[in-house]
Short mmCIF file of C-alpha atoms and ligand atoms in Angstrom, two decimals:
data_model
loop_
_atom_site.label_atom_id
_atom_site.label_comp_id
_atom_site.label_asym_id
_atom_site.label_seq_id
_atom_site.Cartn_x
_atom_site.Cartn_y
_atom_site.Cartn_z
CA UNK A 1 -38.93 -26.90 -3.40
CA UNK A 2 -38.03 -23.47 -2.77
CA UNK A 3 -40.23 -23.48 0.46
CA UNK A 4 -38.23 -26.46 1.55
CA UNK A 5 -35.03 -24.74 1.07
CA UNK A 6 -36.31 -21.76 2.96
CA UNK A 7 -37.39 -23.89 5.86
CA UNK A 8 -34.04 -25.70 5.88
CA UNK A 9 -32.26 -22.41 6.08
CA UNK A 10 -34.36 -21.39 9.00
CA UNK A 11 -33.57 -24.47 10.97
CA UNK A 12 -29.89 -24.54 10.18
CA UNK A 13 -29.33 -20.88 11.18
CA UNK A 14 -31.31 -21.57 14.43
CA UNK A 15 -29.09 -24.65 15.24
CA UNK A 16 -25.97 -22.73 14.45
CA UNK A 17 -27.02 -19.90 16.68
CA UNK A 18 -27.55 -22.34 19.71
CA UNK A 19 -24.40 -24.35 19.14
CA UNK A 20 -22.20 -24.34 22.18
CA UNK A 21 -18.99 -25.85 20.81
CA UNK A 22 -17.06 -26.62 17.79
CA UNK A 23 -18.19 -30.29 17.72
CA UNK A 24 -21.80 -29.34 17.47
CA UNK A 25 -20.84 -26.90 14.65
CA UNK A 26 -19.07 -29.80 12.85
CA UNK A 27 -22.15 -31.98 13.23
CA UNK A 28 -24.48 -29.15 11.86
CA UNK A 29 -22.08 -28.86 8.88
CA UNK A 30 -22.27 -32.53 8.14
CA UNK A 31 -25.96 -32.60 8.50
CA UNK A 32 -26.68 -29.91 5.98
CA UNK A 33 -23.63 -29.63 3.83
CA UNK A 34 -21.93 -33.14 4.27
CA UNK A 35 -20.66 -34.53 1.00
CA UNK A 36 -22.70 -37.70 1.21
CA UNK A 37 -25.77 -37.22 3.19
CA UNK A 38 -26.04 -33.40 3.73
CA UNK A 39 -29.65 -32.33 3.30
CA UNK A 40 -28.72 -29.41 1.16
CA UNK A 41 -26.13 -31.38 -0.72
CA UNK A 42 -28.88 -33.82 -1.71
CA UNK A 43 -31.06 -31.08 -2.92
CA UNK A 44 -28.11 -29.76 -5.03
CA UNK A 45 -27.48 -33.11 -6.32
CA UNK A 46 -31.21 -33.68 -7.37
CA UNK A 47 -31.39 -30.44 -9.37
CA UNK A 48 -30.61 -32.36 -12.57
CA UNK A 49 -33.77 -34.33 -12.23
CA UNK A 50 -36.03 -31.31 -11.89
CA UNK A 51 -38.07 -29.61 -14.74
CA UNK A 52 -35.93 -27.56 -16.80
CA UNK A 53 -37.55 -24.24 -15.88
CA UNK A 54 -37.22 -25.11 -12.30
CA UNK A 55 -33.33 -25.79 -12.30
CA UNK A 56 -32.01 -22.32 -12.38
CA UNK A 57 -34.24 -21.01 -9.54
CA UNK A 58 -33.72 -23.94 -7.27
CA UNK A 59 -29.99 -24.03 -7.94
CA UNK A 60 -29.47 -20.38 -7.26
CA UNK A 61 -31.62 -20.57 -4.00
CA UNK A 62 -29.80 -23.67 -2.81
CA UNK A 63 -26.35 -22.07 -3.52
CA UNK A 64 -27.32 -18.92 -1.68
CA UNK A 65 -28.41 -20.91 1.34
CA UNK A 66 -25.29 -22.92 1.16
CA UNK A 67 -23.13 -19.84 1.33
CA UNK A 68 -25.20 -18.43 4.11
CA UNK A 69 -24.88 -21.64 6.22
CA UNK A 70 -21.08 -21.69 5.69
CA UNK A 71 -20.68 -18.10 6.68
CA UNK A 72 -22.83 -18.52 9.88
CA UNK A 73 -20.85 -21.61 10.91
CA UNK A 74 -17.62 -19.67 10.36
CA UNK A 75 -18.92 -16.69 12.36
CA UNK A 76 -20.24 -18.74 15.24
CA UNK A 77 -16.95 -20.57 15.33
CA UNK A 78 -15.11 -17.31 15.66
CA UNK A 79 -17.34 -16.00 18.42
CA UNK A 80 -17.01 -19.30 20.28
CA UNK A 81 -13.22 -19.08 20.22
CA UNK A 82 -13.30 -15.51 21.44
CA UNK A 83 -15.69 -16.51 24.16
CA UNK A 84 -13.22 -19.14 25.21
CA UNK A 85 -10.46 -16.54 25.37
CA UNK A 86 -12.79 -14.22 27.28
CA UNK A 87 -13.49 -17.02 29.85
CA UNK A 88 -9.73 -17.32 30.43
CA UNK A 89 -9.60 -13.66 31.11
CA UNK A 90 -8.27 -12.54 27.60
CA UNK A 91 -10.93 -9.99 27.10
CA UNK A 92 -11.32 -8.63 23.59
CA UNK A 93 -11.08 -4.85 23.58
CA UNK A 94 -13.05 -3.82 20.40
CA UNK A 95 -11.95 -0.20 20.99
CA UNK A 96 -8.24 -1.01 20.26
CA UNK A 97 -7.01 0.39 17.06
CA UNK A 98 -6.75 -2.30 14.15
CA UNK A 99 -3.56 -3.61 12.73
CA UNK A 100 -1.96 -1.26 10.37
CA UNK A 101 -1.80 -2.81 6.98
CA UNK A 102 0.74 -1.04 4.76
CA UNK A 103 -0.27 -0.59 1.15
CA UNK A 104 2.26 -0.92 -1.64
CA UNK A 105 2.24 1.37 -4.67
CA UNK A 106 3.66 1.24 -8.27
CA UNK A 107 7.25 1.83 -8.75
CA UNK A 108 8.03 5.39 -10.04
CA UNK A 109 9.27 3.96 -13.27
CA UNK A 110 5.95 2.01 -13.75
CA UNK A 111 3.98 5.11 -12.96
CA UNK A 112 5.87 6.98 -15.69
CA UNK A 113 5.53 4.01 -18.10
CA UNK A 114 1.61 4.20 -17.56
CA UNK A 115 1.56 7.97 -18.00
CA UNK A 116 3.56 7.84 -21.18
CA UNK A 117 1.57 4.99 -22.58
CA UNK A 118 -1.70 6.95 -21.83
CA UNK A 119 -0.33 10.05 -23.66
CA UNK A 120 0.61 7.91 -26.78
CA UNK A 121 -2.71 6.16 -26.76
CA UNK A 122 -4.40 9.54 -26.86
CA UNK A 123 -2.21 10.39 -29.85
CA UNK A 124 -3.47 7.24 -31.64
CA UNK A 125 -0.49 5.04 -31.09
CA UNK A 126 -0.65 1.25 -30.27
CA UNK A 127 1.46 0.22 -27.26
CA UNK A 128 3.82 -2.78 -27.42
CA UNK A 129 6.43 -4.19 -25.17
CA UNK A 130 8.15 -6.51 -27.44
CA UNK A 131 10.69 -9.16 -26.61
CA UNK A 132 13.77 -8.63 -24.46
CA UNK A 133 15.77 -11.30 -26.17
CA UNK A 134 16.16 -10.65 -29.86
CA UNK A 135 18.33 -11.56 -32.73
CA UNK A 136 21.43 -9.55 -33.68
CA UNK A 137 19.53 -9.05 -36.99
CA UNK A 138 16.65 -6.98 -35.45
CA UNK A 139 18.83 -5.23 -32.95
CA UNK A 140 21.50 -4.10 -35.44
CA UNK A 141 21.53 -5.37 -38.86
CA UNK A 142 18.01 -4.46 -39.93
CA UNK A 143 18.55 -1.04 -38.38
CA UNK A 144 21.47 -0.21 -40.82
CA UNK A 145 24.11 -1.22 -38.38
CA UNK A 146 26.04 -4.16 -39.99
CA UNK A 147 28.60 -6.30 -38.49
CA UNK A 148 31.65 -4.18 -37.83
CA UNK A 149 29.83 -0.85 -37.81
CA UNK A 150 31.36 1.35 -35.22
CA UNK A 151 27.87 2.37 -33.84
CA UNK A 152 27.85 -1.15 -32.40
CA UNK A 153 30.34 -0.15 -29.72
CA UNK A 154 27.82 2.45 -28.43
CA UNK A 155 25.17 -0.35 -28.08
CA UNK A 156 27.23 -3.15 -26.62
CA UNK A 157 25.19 -5.79 -24.80
CA UNK A 158 25.00 -9.26 -23.34
CA UNK A 159 25.14 -12.10 -25.82
CA UNK A 160 23.41 -15.40 -25.32
CA UNK A 161 25.54 -18.38 -26.19
CA UNK A 162 23.04 -20.22 -28.27
CA UNK A 163 22.96 -19.20 -31.99
CA UNK A 164 20.10 -19.92 -34.31
CA UNK A 165 20.04 -20.90 -37.89
CA UNK A 166 18.66 -18.71 -40.50
CA UNK A 167 15.65 -20.92 -40.99
CA UNK A 168 15.04 -21.66 -37.36
CA UNK A 169 12.49 -19.73 -35.44
CA UNK A 170 13.30 -19.72 -31.76
CA UNK A 171 9.96 -18.53 -30.36
CA UNK A 172 6.48 -19.00 -31.50
CA UNK A 173 5.88 -15.29 -32.00
CA UNK A 174 8.95 -15.30 -34.14
CA UNK A 175 10.70 -12.32 -32.44
CA UNK A 176 13.94 -14.19 -32.43
CA UNK A 177 13.78 -15.31 -36.02
CA UNK A 178 16.40 -14.41 -38.41
CA UNK A 179 15.04 -12.75 -41.49
CA UNK A 180 15.45 -14.49 -44.73
CA UNK A 181 16.56 -11.25 -46.36
CA UNK A 182 19.44 -11.15 -43.95
CA UNK A 183 22.79 -12.36 -45.35
CA UNK A 184 23.77 -13.70 -41.97
CA UNK A 185 23.55 -17.52 -41.87
CA UNK A 186 23.57 -17.50 -38.16
CA UNK A 187 22.49 -14.84 -35.77
CA UNK A 188 23.53 -14.31 -32.30
CA UNK A 189 20.83 -13.85 -29.70
CA UNK A 190 21.16 -10.97 -27.36
CA UNK A 191 19.43 -8.85 -24.85
CA UNK A 192 18.11 -5.88 -26.79
CA UNK A 193 20.00 -2.68 -26.41
CA UNK A 194 17.15 -0.50 -27.55
CA UNK A 195 13.40 -0.71 -28.24
CA UNK A 196 14.30 0.28 -31.75
CA UNK A 197 14.84 -3.44 -32.27
CA UNK A 198 11.07 -3.80 -32.66
CA UNK A 199 10.89 -1.42 -35.58
CA UNK A 200 11.51 -3.92 -38.45
CA UNK A 201 9.80 -6.74 -36.73
CA UNK A 202 6.50 -4.68 -36.51
CA UNK A 203 6.93 -3.41 -40.02
CA UNK A 204 7.22 -6.90 -41.35
CA UNK A 205 4.16 -7.92 -39.59
CA UNK A 206 1.87 -5.21 -40.77
CA UNK A 207 1.18 -2.74 -43.50
CA UNK A 208 1.32 0.91 -43.06
CA UNK A 209 -0.16 3.19 -41.74
CA UNK A 210 1.68 2.22 -38.48
CA UNK A 211 1.63 4.11 -35.35
CA UNK A 212 3.43 2.07 -32.67
CA UNK A 213 5.10 2.95 -29.34
CA UNK A 214 7.23 0.31 -27.73
CA UNK A 215 7.96 0.66 -24.09
CA UNK A 216 10.15 -1.83 -22.36
CA UNK A 217 13.37 -2.94 -20.78
CA UNK A 218 16.64 -2.80 -22.57
CA UNK A 219 20.17 -3.85 -21.53
CA UNK A 220 23.70 -2.54 -22.00
CA UNK A 221 27.09 -3.77 -21.23
CA UNK A 222 27.83 -0.58 -19.16
CA UNK A 223 30.26 0.39 -16.57
CA UNK A 224 27.51 1.70 -14.27
CA UNK A 225 27.64 5.20 -12.79
CA UNK A 226 25.07 7.91 -11.78
CA UNK A 227 23.71 8.24 -15.26
CA UNK A 228 24.31 4.68 -16.81
CA UNK A 229 22.70 1.46 -15.86
CA UNK A 230 22.94 -2.04 -17.39
CA UNK A 231 19.12 -2.25 -17.32
CA UNK A 232 17.09 0.57 -18.51
CA UNK A 233 13.67 1.46 -19.90
CA UNK A 234 13.04 2.89 -23.29
CA UNK A 235 10.28 4.43 -25.21
CA UNK A 236 10.43 3.94 -29.09
CA UNK A 237 7.79 5.54 -31.21
CA UNK A 238 7.52 5.24 -34.96
CA UNK A 239 5.07 6.16 -37.51
CA UNK A 240 4.96 4.92 -41.02
CA UNK A 241 2.62 6.06 -43.87
CA UNK A 242 2.68 7.95 -47.09
CA UNK A 243 3.79 11.58 -46.97
CA UNK A 244 5.00 11.53 -43.24
CA UNK A 245 7.33 14.53 -42.66
CA UNK A 246 9.53 16.08 -40.18
CA UNK A 247 6.60 18.53 -39.39
CA UNK A 248 4.62 15.42 -38.17
CA UNK A 249 7.54 14.35 -36.07
CA UNK A 250 7.91 17.69 -34.46
CA UNK A 251 4.20 18.11 -33.77
CA UNK A 252 3.96 14.69 -32.29
CA UNK A 253 6.97 15.21 -30.00
CA UNK A 254 5.69 18.61 -28.86
CA UNK A 255 2.30 17.26 -28.06
CA UNK A 256 3.87 14.37 -26.08
CA UNK A 257 6.21 16.84 -24.09
CA UNK A 258 3.40 19.25 -23.41
CA UNK A 259 1.09 16.44 -22.02
CA UNK A 260 3.99 14.88 -20.00
CA UNK A 261 5.10 18.07 -18.24
CA UNK A 262 1.73 19.70 -18.40
CA UNK A 263 3.04 22.93 -19.62
CA UNK A 264 4.36 24.33 -22.87
CA UNK A 265 8.07 23.29 -22.89
CA UNK A 266 10.56 25.08 -25.10
CA UNK A 267 12.35 22.54 -27.35
CA UNK A 268 15.30 22.69 -29.67
CA UNK A 269 16.25 20.32 -32.45
CA UNK A 270 19.92 19.61 -33.00
CA UNK A 271 21.19 17.66 -36.04
CA UNK A 272 22.67 14.36 -34.92
CA UNK A 273 23.54 10.86 -36.21
CA UNK A 274 21.75 7.52 -35.84
CA UNK A 275 22.35 4.79 -38.46
CA UNK A 276 18.57 4.04 -38.68
CA UNK A 277 17.32 7.60 -39.34
CA UNK A 278 18.20 10.27 -41.96
CA UNK A 279 18.14 13.14 -41.15
CA UNK A 280 18.67 12.51 -37.37
CA UNK A 281 18.12 14.89 -34.65
CA UNK A 282 18.44 15.18 -30.86
CA UNK A 283 15.78 17.07 -28.98
CA UNK A 284 16.55 19.21 -26.06
CA UNK A 285 14.21 20.81 -23.69
CA UNK A 286 14.70 23.96 -21.57
CA UNK A 287 16.08 22.86 -18.19
CA UNK A 288 13.19 22.38 -15.86
CA UNK A 289 15.53 22.54 -12.93
CA UNK A 290 17.03 26.01 -13.32
CA UNK A 291 14.72 27.77 -15.89
CA UNK A 292 17.56 28.06 -18.26
CA UNK A 293 19.90 29.86 -15.81
CA UNK A 294 22.31 26.98 -15.58
CA UNK A 295 22.66 24.19 -13.13
CA UNK A 296 24.55 20.88 -12.61
CA UNK A 297 21.45 18.92 -14.06
CA UNK A 298 21.87 20.62 -17.45
CA UNK A 299 25.68 20.99 -17.32
CA UNK A 300 25.14 24.78 -17.01
CA UNK A 301 23.91 24.89 -20.55
CA UNK A 302 20.23 25.60 -19.80
CA UNK A 303 19.13 22.62 -22.00
CA UNK A 304 18.59 19.15 -21.37
CA UNK A 305 18.84 16.36 -23.93
CA UNK A 306 15.67 14.39 -23.93
CA UNK A 307 15.40 12.14 -26.96
CA UNK A 308 16.77 11.10 -30.23
CA UNK A 309 14.72 11.04 -33.43
CA UNK A 310 14.68 11.31 -37.17
CA UNK A 311 13.19 10.19 -40.48
CA UNK A 312 13.33 6.35 -40.93
CA UNK A 313 16.25 5.48 -43.11
CA UNK A 314 15.45 3.85 -46.61
CA UNK A 315 17.64 0.90 -45.56
CA UNK A 316 15.27 0.13 -42.66
CA UNK A 317 12.25 0.13 -44.97
CA UNK A 318 14.35 -2.15 -47.32
CA UNK A 319 14.99 -4.63 -44.51
CA UNK A 320 11.14 -4.52 -43.73
CA UNK A 321 10.54 -5.53 -47.29
CA UNK A 322 8.69 -2.39 -48.22
CA UNK A 323 8.84 -1.28 -51.91
CA UNK A 324 11.42 1.40 -52.58
CA UNK A 325 10.10 4.89 -52.00
CA UNK A 326 6.60 3.70 -51.07
CA UNK A 327 6.46 5.01 -47.71
CA UNK A 328 8.07 7.68 -45.29
CA UNK A 329 8.07 7.66 -41.61
CA UNK A 330 9.67 9.04 -38.44
CA UNK A 331 11.00 7.42 -35.21
CA UNK A 332 12.09 8.66 -31.91
CA UNK A 333 13.54 7.07 -28.79
CA UNK A 334 13.65 8.28 -25.28
CA UNK A 335 14.95 6.95 -21.98
CA UNK A 336 12.07 6.36 -19.51
CA UNK A 337 14.30 6.45 -16.50
CA UNK A 338 15.55 9.74 -17.49
CA UNK A 339 12.04 11.19 -17.47
CA UNK A 340 11.52 9.62 -14.01
CA UNK A 341 14.74 11.34 -12.81
CA UNK A 342 13.73 14.63 -14.20
CA UNK A 343 10.20 14.51 -12.75
CA UNK A 344 11.41 13.58 -9.26
CA UNK A 345 14.80 15.19 -9.36
CA UNK A 346 16.64 11.99 -8.76
CA UNK A 347 20.39 12.46 -9.18
CA UNK A 348 21.51 8.71 -9.52
CA UNK A 349 19.89 6.35 -11.94
CA UNK A 350 21.07 3.40 -9.90
CA UNK A 351 18.44 4.19 -7.19
CA UNK A 352 15.74 3.02 -9.67
CA UNK A 353 16.64 -0.66 -9.60
CA UNK A 354 18.18 -0.76 -6.15
CA UNK A 355 15.08 -2.23 -4.53
CA UNK A 356 15.85 -0.03 -1.51
CA UNK A 357 12.54 0.66 0.32
CA UNK A 358 13.87 3.89 1.80
CA UNK A 359 14.03 5.18 -1.81
CA UNK A 360 10.88 3.49 -3.17
CA UNK A 361 8.66 4.72 -0.29
CA UNK A 362 9.16 8.44 -1.24
CA UNK A 363 6.90 8.13 -4.40
N1 DAH B 401 17.72 3.63 -30.20
C1 DAH B 401 18.43 4.87 -29.76
C2 DAH B 401 19.22 4.55 -28.59
O1 DAH B 401 19.07 3.65 -27.86
C3 DAH B 401 17.49 6.02 -29.53
C4 DAH B 401 16.83 6.48 -30.82
C5 DAH B 401 17.42 7.50 -31.54
C6 DAH B 401 15.73 5.85 -31.27
C7 DAH B 401 16.80 7.95 -32.63
C8 DAH B 401 15.18 6.30 -32.46
C9 DAH B 401 15.79 7.40 -33.17
O2 DAH B 401 14.09 5.83 -33.11
O3 DAH B 401 15.23 7.81 -34.32
O4 DAH B 401 20.06 5.40 -28.33
#
């Protein structure tokens, strides 16, 4: 059988080589590959009747020949068409340079996202993206920001008209569910304002030790300007286990910043306030732009604010359903866009989502 296929290939290629026009090529195609009576088609169809050990060999040989015949018919067709053009005086100059095909590349924010993810993977974190539409519960209440809390103003967002009932789960993965421990009967759905909204959801789904880094899109109801956008990317990291301390937090952040900037960067920890951490801090790095001598990028202070962080508040653990005092943990949040701006010295965040090719092509 294999000899038969080999012979068939020889005849077919010979006929293709000698074909003088498209009609002949079509006839050859039908003769060998035609659906009904093609010689090769018949062989392929008959494979099922062969001995079991013969089938794979014959099948593979027949398929290879089929591909070869198709490729040769294609090539011959092309060369006939070129020949026709050459007959009409349209000579093909093979020395002409080819058409320039422009390659795209990843957006600078995507490049930074991948870089950050790589660093956290190397530190033993799991990377998640999470949902962009979440319930009010996960975005605020579970993070110790109840209705009417003044911190809500800082994180105002876009709300979705549909409300869901406490017992209703709006998506299969449950990211929009309202937690039964919540005292809200109904929860508004909203575009998450921070990736912190994944904290309690993740804690509910798994037992510590947890080391998770959520990188994804967030939204704010902002009057946009050079440093504020309605759509932004955030990095949220959190670690939960027994005996996690501020020292672990500082070590993790320093390792991250060293890998990111590929140099030892001086950091400073300032006390701050976030409802979901206690104590809370803000981390500044020495201005990379002016080496601490003062410039407009650092408001002439020599320091740049880079992220917020702290030890996870007991109320957050309570919302997650963890027994009181069983675990400790730290969390931090940073703006990915800000890191991109620092890296490439971009002075207006609005460029990032502008879709302007003059901007994008520079990276
Ligand atoms: N979610 C905060 C924001 O959007 C950032 C943040 C601050 C996250 C402190 C944290 C944290 O986990 O501990 O501004």
